[in-house]
Amino acid sequence: MVSDKLNIDVSEILDARGLYCPEPVFRTKIALEKLQLGNVLKILADDPAADDDISRWVDRNGHILLQKNQKNNYFEFLVQKGK
């Protein structure tokens, strides 16, 4: 379960709104590669597939999904670089 009550310092923001599969995941990968271990990336995405795609990709690649929220018309993810 992902909490929405966390106070987390974000290192970088990726705005992937307006992009569709596979771009949000691809850009998430690139953005996380640039961060240091333990840093947090905030991802904004409005592709309906992003909910599952980003969550699964993060888990499969050893990163940590700290938070996931659905806003009015987009998703917001907080991902900590795990490896």
Coordinates of N, CA and C in Angstrom, one line a residue:
M1 N 0.9 -1.2 0.0 CA 0.0 0.0 0.0 C 0.9 1.2 0.0
V2 N 0.5 2.2 -0.7 CA 1.3 3.5 -0.9 C 0.6 4.6 -0.1
S3 N 1.3 5.2 0.8 CA 0.7 6.2 1.6 C 0.7 7.6 0.9
D4 N -0.3 8.4 1.2 CA -0.4 9.7 0.7 C -0.1 10.7 1.8
K5 N 0.4 10.3 2.9 CA 0.7 11.2 4.1 C 2.1 11.5 4.3
L6 N 3.0 11.1 3.4 CA 4.4 11.2 3.5 C 4.9 12.6 3.2
N7 N 5.9 13.1 3.9 CA 6.5 14.4 3.6 C 7.9 14.0 3.0
I8 N 8.0 14.1 1.6 CA 9.1 13.6 0.9 C 9.8 14.7 0.1
D9 N 11.1 14.8 0.2 CA 11.9 15.7 -0.6 C 12.1 15.2 -2.0
V10 N 11.6 15.9 -3.0 CA 11.7 15.5 -4.4 C 12.9 16.1 -5.0
S11 N 13.7 15.3 -5.7 CA 15.0 15.7 -6.3 C 14.7 16.2 -7.7
E12 N 13.7 15.6 -8.4 CA 13.5 16.0 -9.8 C 12.0 15.7 -10.1
I13 N 11.5 16.5 -11.1 CA 10.1 16.3 -11.5 C 10.1 16.0 -13.0
L14 N 9.3 15.0 -13.4 CA 9.2 14.6 -14.7 C 7.7 14.8 -15.1
D15 N 7.4 15.7 -16.0 CA 6.1 15.9 -16.4 C 5.9 15.2 -17.8
A16 N 5.2 14.0 -17.7 CA 5.0 13.2 -18.8 C 3.5 13.3 -19.3
R17 N 2.8 14.4 -18.9 CA 1.4 14.5 -19.3 C 1.4 14.9 -20.8
G18 N 0.4 14.2 -21.5 CA 0.3 14.4 -22.9 C 1.1 13.4 -23.7
L19 N 1.8 12.5 -23.0 CA 2.6 11.4 -23.6 C 1.9 10.1 -23.4
Y20 N 2.0 9.2 -24.3 CA 1.3 7.9 -24.2 C 2.3 6.8 -24.4
C21 N 1.9 5.6 -23.9 CA 2.7 4.4 -23.8 C 3.5 4.2 -25.2
P22 N 4.8 4.0 -25.0 CA 5.6 3.7 -23.9 C 6.4 4.9 -23.3
E23 N 6.1 6.1 -23.8 CA 6.9 7.3 -23.4 C 7.0 7.6 -21.9
P24 N 5.9 7.6 -21.2 CA 6.1 7.9 -19.7 C 7.0 6.9 -19.0
V25 N 7.0 5.6 -19.4 CA 7.9 4.7 -18.7 C 9.4 4.9 -19.2
F26 N 9.5 5.1 -20.5 CA 10.8 5.4 -21.1 C 11.5 6.6 -20.5
R27 N 10.7 7.7 -20.3 CA 11.2 8.9 -19.8 C 11.5 8.8 -18.3
T28 N 10.7 8.0 -17.6 CA 11.0 7.7 -16.2 C 12.3 7.0 -16.0
K29 N 12.6 6.0 -16.9 CA 13.9 5.3 -16.9 C 15.0 6.3 -17.1
I30 N 14.9 7.1 -18.0 CA 16.0 8.1 -18.3 C 16.2 9.0 -17.1
A31 N 15.1 9.5 -16.6 CA 15.2 10.5 -15.4 C 15.8 9.8 -14.2
L32 N 15.4 8.5 -13.9 CA 16.0 7.8 -12.8 C 17.5 7.5 -13.0
E33 N 17.9 7.3 -14.2 CA 19.3 7.0 -14.5 C 20.2 8.2 -14.1
K34 N 19.7 9.4 -14.2 CA 20.4 10.6 -13.9 C 20.5 10.9 -12.4
L35 N 19.6 10.3 -11.6 CA 19.6 10.6 -10.2 C 20.6 9.7 -9.4
Q36 N 20.9 10.1 -8.2 CA 21.7 9.3 -7.3 C 20.9 8.4 -6.5
L37 N 21.5 7.3 -6.0 CA 20.8 6.3 -5.2 C 20.1 7.0 -4.0
G38 N 18.8 6.7 -3.8 CA 18.0 7.3 -2.7 C 17.3 8.6 -3.1
N39 N 17.6 9.2 -4.2 CA 16.9 10.4 -4.6 C 15.5 10.1 -5.1
V40 N 14.6 11.1 -5.1 CA 13.2 10.8 -5.4 C 12.8 11.6 -6.6
L41 N 12.1 10.9 -7.5 CA 11.6 11.5 -8.8 C 10.1 11.6 -8.6
K42 N 9.5 12.7 -8.9 CA 8.1 12.9 -9.0 C 7.7 12.8 -10.5
I43 N 6.7 12.0 -10.8 CA 6.3 11.8 -12.2 C 4.8 12.2 -12.3
L44 N 4.5 13.0 -13.3 CA 3.1 13.4 -13.6 C 2.8 12.7 -14.9
A45 N 1.7 12.0 -15.0 CA 1.3 11.3 -16.2 C -0.2 11.2 -16.4
D46 N -0.7 11.5 -17.6 CA -2.1 11.4 -17.8 C -2.6 10.2 -18.7
D47 N -1.6 9.4 -19.1 CA -1.9 8.2 -19.9 C -2.6 7.2 -19.0
P48 N -3.8 6.8 -19.3 CA -4.5 5.8 -18.4 C -3.7 4.6 -18.1
A49 N -2.8 4.2 -19.0 CA -2.0 3.0 -18.8 C -0.8 3.2 -17.9
A50 N -0.5 4.5 -17.6 CA 0.6 4.8 -16.8 C 0.5 4.3 -15.3
D51 N -0.7 4.2 -14.9 CA -1.0 3.7 -13.5 C -0.3 2.3 -13.3
D52 N -0.6 1.4 -14.2 CA 0.0 0.1 -14.1 C 1.4 0.0 -14.7
D53 N 1.6 0.7 -15.8 CA 2.9 0.6 -16.4 C 4.1 1.1 -15.6
I54 N 3.9 2.3 -15.0 CA 5.0 2.9 -14.2 C 5.1 2.1 -12.9
S55 N 4.0 1.7 -12.2 CA 4.1 1.0 -11.0 C 4.8 -0.4 -11.2
R56 N 4.5 -1.1 -12.2 CA 5.1 -2.4 -12.5 C 6.6 -2.2 -12.9
W57 N 6.9 -1.2 -13.7 CA 8.3 -1.0 -14.1 C 9.2 -0.7 -12.9
V58 N 8.7 0.2 -12.1 CA 9.4 0.6 -10.9 C 9.7 -0.6 -10.0
D59 N 8.8 -1.5 -9.8 CA 8.9 -2.7 -9.0 C 9.9 -3.7 -9.7
R60 N 9.8 -3.9 -11.0 CA 10.7 -4.8 -11.7 C 12.1 -4.4 -11.7
N61 N 12.3 -3.1 -11.6 CA 13.7 -2.5 -11.8 C 14.4 -2.1 -10.5
G62 N 13.8 -2.5 -9.3 CA 14.5 -2.3 -8.1 C 14.3 -1.0 -7.4
H63 N 13.4 -0.2 -7.9 CA 13.2 1.1 -7.3 C 12.0 1.0 -6.4
I64 N 11.7 2.1 -5.7 CA 10.7 2.1 -4.6 C 9.6 3.1 -4.9
L65 N 8.3 2.6 -5.1 CA 7.2 3.5 -5.3 C 6.8 4.0 -3.9
L66 N 7.1 5.2 -3.6 CA 6.8 5.8 -2.3 C 5.4 6.2 -2.2
Q67 N 4.8 6.7 -3.3 CA 3.5 7.3 -3.2 C 2.9 7.3 -4.6
K68 N 1.6 7.1 -4.7 CA 0.9 7.2 -6.0 C -0.5 7.8 -5.7
N69 N -0.8 8.8 -6.4 CA -2.1 9.5 -6.2 C -2.7 9.8 -7.6
Q70 N -4.0 9.7 -7.6 CA -4.7 10.1 -8.8 C -5.3 11.5 -8.5
K71 N -4.9 12.4 -9.3 CA -5.5 13.8 -9.3 C -6.7 13.8 -10.2
N72 N -7.2 15.0 -10.5 CA -8.4 15.1 -11.3 C -8.3 14.4 -12.6
N73 N -7.2 14.7 -13.4 CA -7.1 14.1 -14.7 C -5.7 13.5 -15.0
Y74 N -4.9 13.2 -13.9 CA -3.6 12.7 -14.1 C -3.2 11.9 -12.8
F75 N -2.1 11.1 -13.0 CA -1.5 10.4 -11.9 C -0.2 11.1 -11.4
E76 N 0.1 11.0 -10.2 CA 1.3 11.5 -9.6 C 2.0 10.4 -8.8
F77 N 3.2 10.1 -9.2 CA 4.0 9.1 -8.6 C 5.3 9.7 -7.9
L78 N 5.7 9.2 -6.8 CA 6.9 9.5 -6.2 C 7.7 8.2 -6.1
V79 N 8.9 8.2 -6.8 CA 9.7 7.0 -6.9 C 11.1 7.3 -6.4
Q80 N 11.5 6.4 -5.5 CA 12.9 6.5 -5.0 C 13.8 5.6 -5.8
K81 N 14.9 6.2 -6.2 CA 15.9 5.4 -6.9 C 16.5 4.3 -6.0
G82 N 16.4 3.0 -6.4 CA 16.8 2.0 -5.5 C 18.0 1.2 -5.9
K83 N 18.5 1.4 -7.1 CA 19.7 0.7 -7.5 C 20.5 1.4 -8.6

